[in-house]
Coordinates of C-alpha atoms in Angstrom, one line a residue:
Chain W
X1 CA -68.2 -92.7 17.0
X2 CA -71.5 -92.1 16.3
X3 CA -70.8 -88.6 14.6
X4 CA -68.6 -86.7 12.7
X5 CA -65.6 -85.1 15.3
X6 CA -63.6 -82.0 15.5
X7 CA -60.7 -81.3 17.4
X8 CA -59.8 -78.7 19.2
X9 CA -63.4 -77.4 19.8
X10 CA -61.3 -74.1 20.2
X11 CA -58.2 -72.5 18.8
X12 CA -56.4 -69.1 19.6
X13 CA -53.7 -68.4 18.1
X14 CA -51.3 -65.3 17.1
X15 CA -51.0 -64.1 13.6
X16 CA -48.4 -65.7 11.3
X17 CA -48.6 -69.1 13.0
X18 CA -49.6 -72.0 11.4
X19 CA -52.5 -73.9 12.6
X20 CA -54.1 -77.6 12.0
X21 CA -57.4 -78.6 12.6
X22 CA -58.7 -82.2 12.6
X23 CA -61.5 -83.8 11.7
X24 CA -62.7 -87.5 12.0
X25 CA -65.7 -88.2 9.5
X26 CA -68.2 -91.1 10.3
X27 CA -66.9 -94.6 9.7
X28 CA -67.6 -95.6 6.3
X29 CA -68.4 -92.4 4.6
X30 CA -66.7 -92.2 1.5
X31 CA -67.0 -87.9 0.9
X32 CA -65.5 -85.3 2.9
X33 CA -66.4 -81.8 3.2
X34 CA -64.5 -78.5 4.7
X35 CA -66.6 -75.3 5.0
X36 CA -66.0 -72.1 6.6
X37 CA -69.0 -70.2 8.9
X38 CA -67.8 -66.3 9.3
X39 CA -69.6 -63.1 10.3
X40 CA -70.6 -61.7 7.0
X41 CA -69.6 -64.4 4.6
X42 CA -71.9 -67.0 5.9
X43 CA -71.2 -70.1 5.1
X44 CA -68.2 -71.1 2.5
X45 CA -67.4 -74.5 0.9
X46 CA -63.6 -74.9 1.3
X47 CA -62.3 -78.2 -0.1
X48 CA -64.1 -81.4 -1.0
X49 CA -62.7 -85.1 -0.8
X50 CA -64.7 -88.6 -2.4
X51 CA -62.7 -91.8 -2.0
X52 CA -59.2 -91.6 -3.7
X53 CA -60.2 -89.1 -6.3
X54 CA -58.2 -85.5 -6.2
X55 CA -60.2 -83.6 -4.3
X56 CA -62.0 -80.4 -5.6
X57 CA -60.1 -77.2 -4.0
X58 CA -61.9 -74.3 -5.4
X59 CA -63.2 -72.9 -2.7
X60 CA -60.0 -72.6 -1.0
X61 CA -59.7 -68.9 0.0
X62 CA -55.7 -68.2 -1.1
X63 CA -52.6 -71.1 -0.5
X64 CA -52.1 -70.3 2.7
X65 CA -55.0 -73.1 3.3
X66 CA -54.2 -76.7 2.6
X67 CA -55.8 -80.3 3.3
X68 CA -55.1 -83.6 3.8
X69 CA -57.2 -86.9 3.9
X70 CA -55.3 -89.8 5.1
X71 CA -56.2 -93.2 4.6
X72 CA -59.7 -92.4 3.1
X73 CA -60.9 -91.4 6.6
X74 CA -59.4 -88.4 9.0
X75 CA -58.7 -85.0 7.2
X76 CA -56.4 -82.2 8.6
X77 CA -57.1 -78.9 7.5
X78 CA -53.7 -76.4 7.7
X79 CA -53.7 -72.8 7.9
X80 CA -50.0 -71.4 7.0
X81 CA -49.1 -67.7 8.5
X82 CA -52.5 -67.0 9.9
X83 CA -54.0 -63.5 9.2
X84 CA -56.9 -62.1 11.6
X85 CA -59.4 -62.5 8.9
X86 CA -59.0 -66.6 9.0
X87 CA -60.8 -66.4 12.2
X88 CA -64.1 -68.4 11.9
X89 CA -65.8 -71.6 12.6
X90 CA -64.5 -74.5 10.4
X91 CA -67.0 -77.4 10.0
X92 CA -66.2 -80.7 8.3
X93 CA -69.4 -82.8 6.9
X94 CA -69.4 -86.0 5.5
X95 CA -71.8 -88.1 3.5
X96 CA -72.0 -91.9 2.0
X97 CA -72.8 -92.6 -1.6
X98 CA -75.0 -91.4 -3.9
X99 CA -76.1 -88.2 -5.5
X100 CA -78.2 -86.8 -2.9
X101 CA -76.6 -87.5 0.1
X102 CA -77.3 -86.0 3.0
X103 CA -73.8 -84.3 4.9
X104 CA -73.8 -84.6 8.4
X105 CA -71.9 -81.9 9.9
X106 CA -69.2 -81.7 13.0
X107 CA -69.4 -79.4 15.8
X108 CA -66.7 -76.8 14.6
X109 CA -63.6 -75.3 15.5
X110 CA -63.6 -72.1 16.3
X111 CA -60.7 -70.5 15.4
X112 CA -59.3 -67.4 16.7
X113 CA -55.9 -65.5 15.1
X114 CA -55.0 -62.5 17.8
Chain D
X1 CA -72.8 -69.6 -10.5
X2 CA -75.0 -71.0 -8.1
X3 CA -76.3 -69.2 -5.1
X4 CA -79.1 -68.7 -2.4
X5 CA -80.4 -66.0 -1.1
X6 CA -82.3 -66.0 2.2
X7 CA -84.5 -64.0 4.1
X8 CA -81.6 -62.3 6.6
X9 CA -83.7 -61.9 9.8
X10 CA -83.5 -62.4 12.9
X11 CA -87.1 -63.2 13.2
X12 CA -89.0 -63.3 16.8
X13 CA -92.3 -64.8 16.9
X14 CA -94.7 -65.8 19.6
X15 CA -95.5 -69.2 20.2
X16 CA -98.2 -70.9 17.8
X17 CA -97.7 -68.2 15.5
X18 CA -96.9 -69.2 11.8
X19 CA -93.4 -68.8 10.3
X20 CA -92.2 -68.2 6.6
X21 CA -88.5 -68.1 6.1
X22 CA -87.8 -67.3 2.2
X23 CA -85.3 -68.7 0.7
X24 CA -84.6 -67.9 -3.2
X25 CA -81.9 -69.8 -5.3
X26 CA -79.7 -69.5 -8.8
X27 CA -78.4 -72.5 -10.2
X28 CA -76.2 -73.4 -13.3
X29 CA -78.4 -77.2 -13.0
X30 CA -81.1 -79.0 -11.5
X31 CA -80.3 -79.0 -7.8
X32 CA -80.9 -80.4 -4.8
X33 CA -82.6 -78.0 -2.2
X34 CA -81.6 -78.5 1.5
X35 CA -83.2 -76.5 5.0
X36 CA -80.5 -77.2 7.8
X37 CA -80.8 -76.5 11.0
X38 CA -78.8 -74.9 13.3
X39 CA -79.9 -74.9 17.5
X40 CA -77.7 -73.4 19.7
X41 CA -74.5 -74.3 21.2
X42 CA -75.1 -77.8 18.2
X43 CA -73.8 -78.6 14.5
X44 CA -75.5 -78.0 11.9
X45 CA -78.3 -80.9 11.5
X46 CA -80.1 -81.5 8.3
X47 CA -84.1 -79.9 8.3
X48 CA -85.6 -81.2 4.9
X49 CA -84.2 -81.7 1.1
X50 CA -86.8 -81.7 -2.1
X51 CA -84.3 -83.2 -5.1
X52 CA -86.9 -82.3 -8.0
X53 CA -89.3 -79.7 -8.9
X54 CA -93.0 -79.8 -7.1
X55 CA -91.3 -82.3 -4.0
X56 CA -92.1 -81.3 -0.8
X57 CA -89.7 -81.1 2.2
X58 CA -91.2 -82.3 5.4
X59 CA -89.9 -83.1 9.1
X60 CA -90.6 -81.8 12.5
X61 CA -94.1 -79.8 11.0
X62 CA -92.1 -77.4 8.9
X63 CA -92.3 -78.1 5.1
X64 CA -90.8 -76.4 1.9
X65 CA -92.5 -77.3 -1.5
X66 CA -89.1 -77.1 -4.7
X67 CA -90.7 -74.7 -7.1
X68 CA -88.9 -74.2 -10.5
X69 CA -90.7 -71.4 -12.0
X70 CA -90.5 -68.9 -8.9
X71 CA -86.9 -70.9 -8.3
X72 CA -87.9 -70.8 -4.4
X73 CA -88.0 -72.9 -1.1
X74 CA -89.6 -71.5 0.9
X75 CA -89.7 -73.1 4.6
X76 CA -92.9 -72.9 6.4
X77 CA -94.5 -74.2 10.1
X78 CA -97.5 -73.7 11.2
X79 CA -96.9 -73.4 14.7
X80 CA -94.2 -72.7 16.1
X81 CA -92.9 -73.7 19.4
X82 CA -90.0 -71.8 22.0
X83 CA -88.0 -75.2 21.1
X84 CA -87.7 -74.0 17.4
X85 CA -85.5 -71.3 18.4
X86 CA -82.4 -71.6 16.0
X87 CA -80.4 -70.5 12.6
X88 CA -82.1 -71.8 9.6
X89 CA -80.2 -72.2 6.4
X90 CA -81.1 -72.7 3.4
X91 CA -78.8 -74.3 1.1
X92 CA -78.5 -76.1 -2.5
X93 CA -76.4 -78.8 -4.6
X94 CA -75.7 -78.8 -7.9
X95 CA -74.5 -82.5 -8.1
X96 CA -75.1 -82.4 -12.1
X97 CA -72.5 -79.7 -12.7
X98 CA -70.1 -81.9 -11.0
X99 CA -70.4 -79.7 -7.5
X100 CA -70.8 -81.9 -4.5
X101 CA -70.5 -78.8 -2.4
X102 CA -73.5 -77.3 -0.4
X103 CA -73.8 -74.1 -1.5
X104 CA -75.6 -71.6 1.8
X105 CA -77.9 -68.8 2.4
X106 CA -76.7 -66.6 5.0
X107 CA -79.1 -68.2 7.8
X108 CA -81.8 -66.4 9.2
X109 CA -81.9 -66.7 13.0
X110 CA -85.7 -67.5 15.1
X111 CA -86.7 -66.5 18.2
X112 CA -89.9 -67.7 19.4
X113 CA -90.7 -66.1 22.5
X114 CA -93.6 -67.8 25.1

């Protein structure tokens, strides 16, 4: 596709489930971004993936949260035993090479733990 | 550590009336300075970047000028129209500390009422 894709657009779920959210980054972009959009916390980076290095976690809130790039293209970002704060929007972005490269960002999930 | 702070809002204007959105930063480096764009029910869509000190950011008539010394980006239109009405957020990248990461102001939201 022409874009970076998201699935599901929406998520409800009850706390203590697990969840996984997907995201399919443009074709040929080699980095991959997760970031989190809450009420009062803005916007948070989450995890960060460029080709086959090992990606850059730090912004992963506790290790309940978990990610996955398969293949060097789709990532699935896992949410063990949700909690009621996890609810938020979770965008993926990714960019091509270079140092300044623009992120082009996905739609969302919304996620929301009952 | 590297942050931006932005002008919370929300802001209403009228049409045609000039906007300032201010948008301050910290960083550990020399970062890249990012406006995106967020209209509603949409993703996040890239607004301007400056990747030096004294570049000026420029699309759709708004404009933000990288200034070291006052470490500020300040976004800026000179007429605004209804079909501006969005979040703005202001954002950096500190790609020479090794972050890839976008870092986020909070977003300030614009109204621009007819």
């Amino acid at each position: 596709g022409a874009g970076v894709s998201q699935s599901p657009s929406n998520k409800v779920t009850e706390k203590g489930k697990d969840v996984e959210l997907r995201c399919d980054p443009i074709s040929g972009h080699t980095a991959l971004y997760w970031y989190r959009q809450s009420l009062g916390q803005g916007l948070e980076f989450l995890i960060y993936f460029q080709g086959n290095s090992a990606p850059d976690k730090s912004g992963l809130p506790s290790d309940r949260f978990s990610a996955e790039r398969t293949g060097g293209s789709v990532s699935t970002l896992t949410i063990q035993r949700t909690q009621q704060e996890d609810s938020a929007v979770y965008l993926c972005a990714s960019s091509g090479q270079g140092v300044y490269n623009e992120q082009f960002f996905g739609p969302g999930t919304r996620l929301t733990v009952l | 550590g590297d942050s931006v702070t932005q002008m919370e809002g929300p802001v209403t204007l009228s049409e045609e009336a000039f906007l300032t959105i201010n948008c301050t930063y910290t960083a550990t480096g020399y970062p890249s300075l990012f406006w995106y764009v967020q209209y509603p029910g949409e993703g996040l869509q890239l607004l301007l970047k400056a990747t030096k000190a004294d570049d000026k950011g420029s699309n759709k008539g708004f404009e933000a000028t990288y200034r070291k010394e006052t470490t500020s980006f300040h976004l800026e239109k000179g007429s605004v129209q209804v079909s501006d009405s969005a979040v703005y957020f202001c954002a950096l990248s500190d790609v020479q500390t090794g972050a890839n990461n976008l870092f986020f102001g909070t977003g300030t939201r614009l109204t621009v009422i007819p």
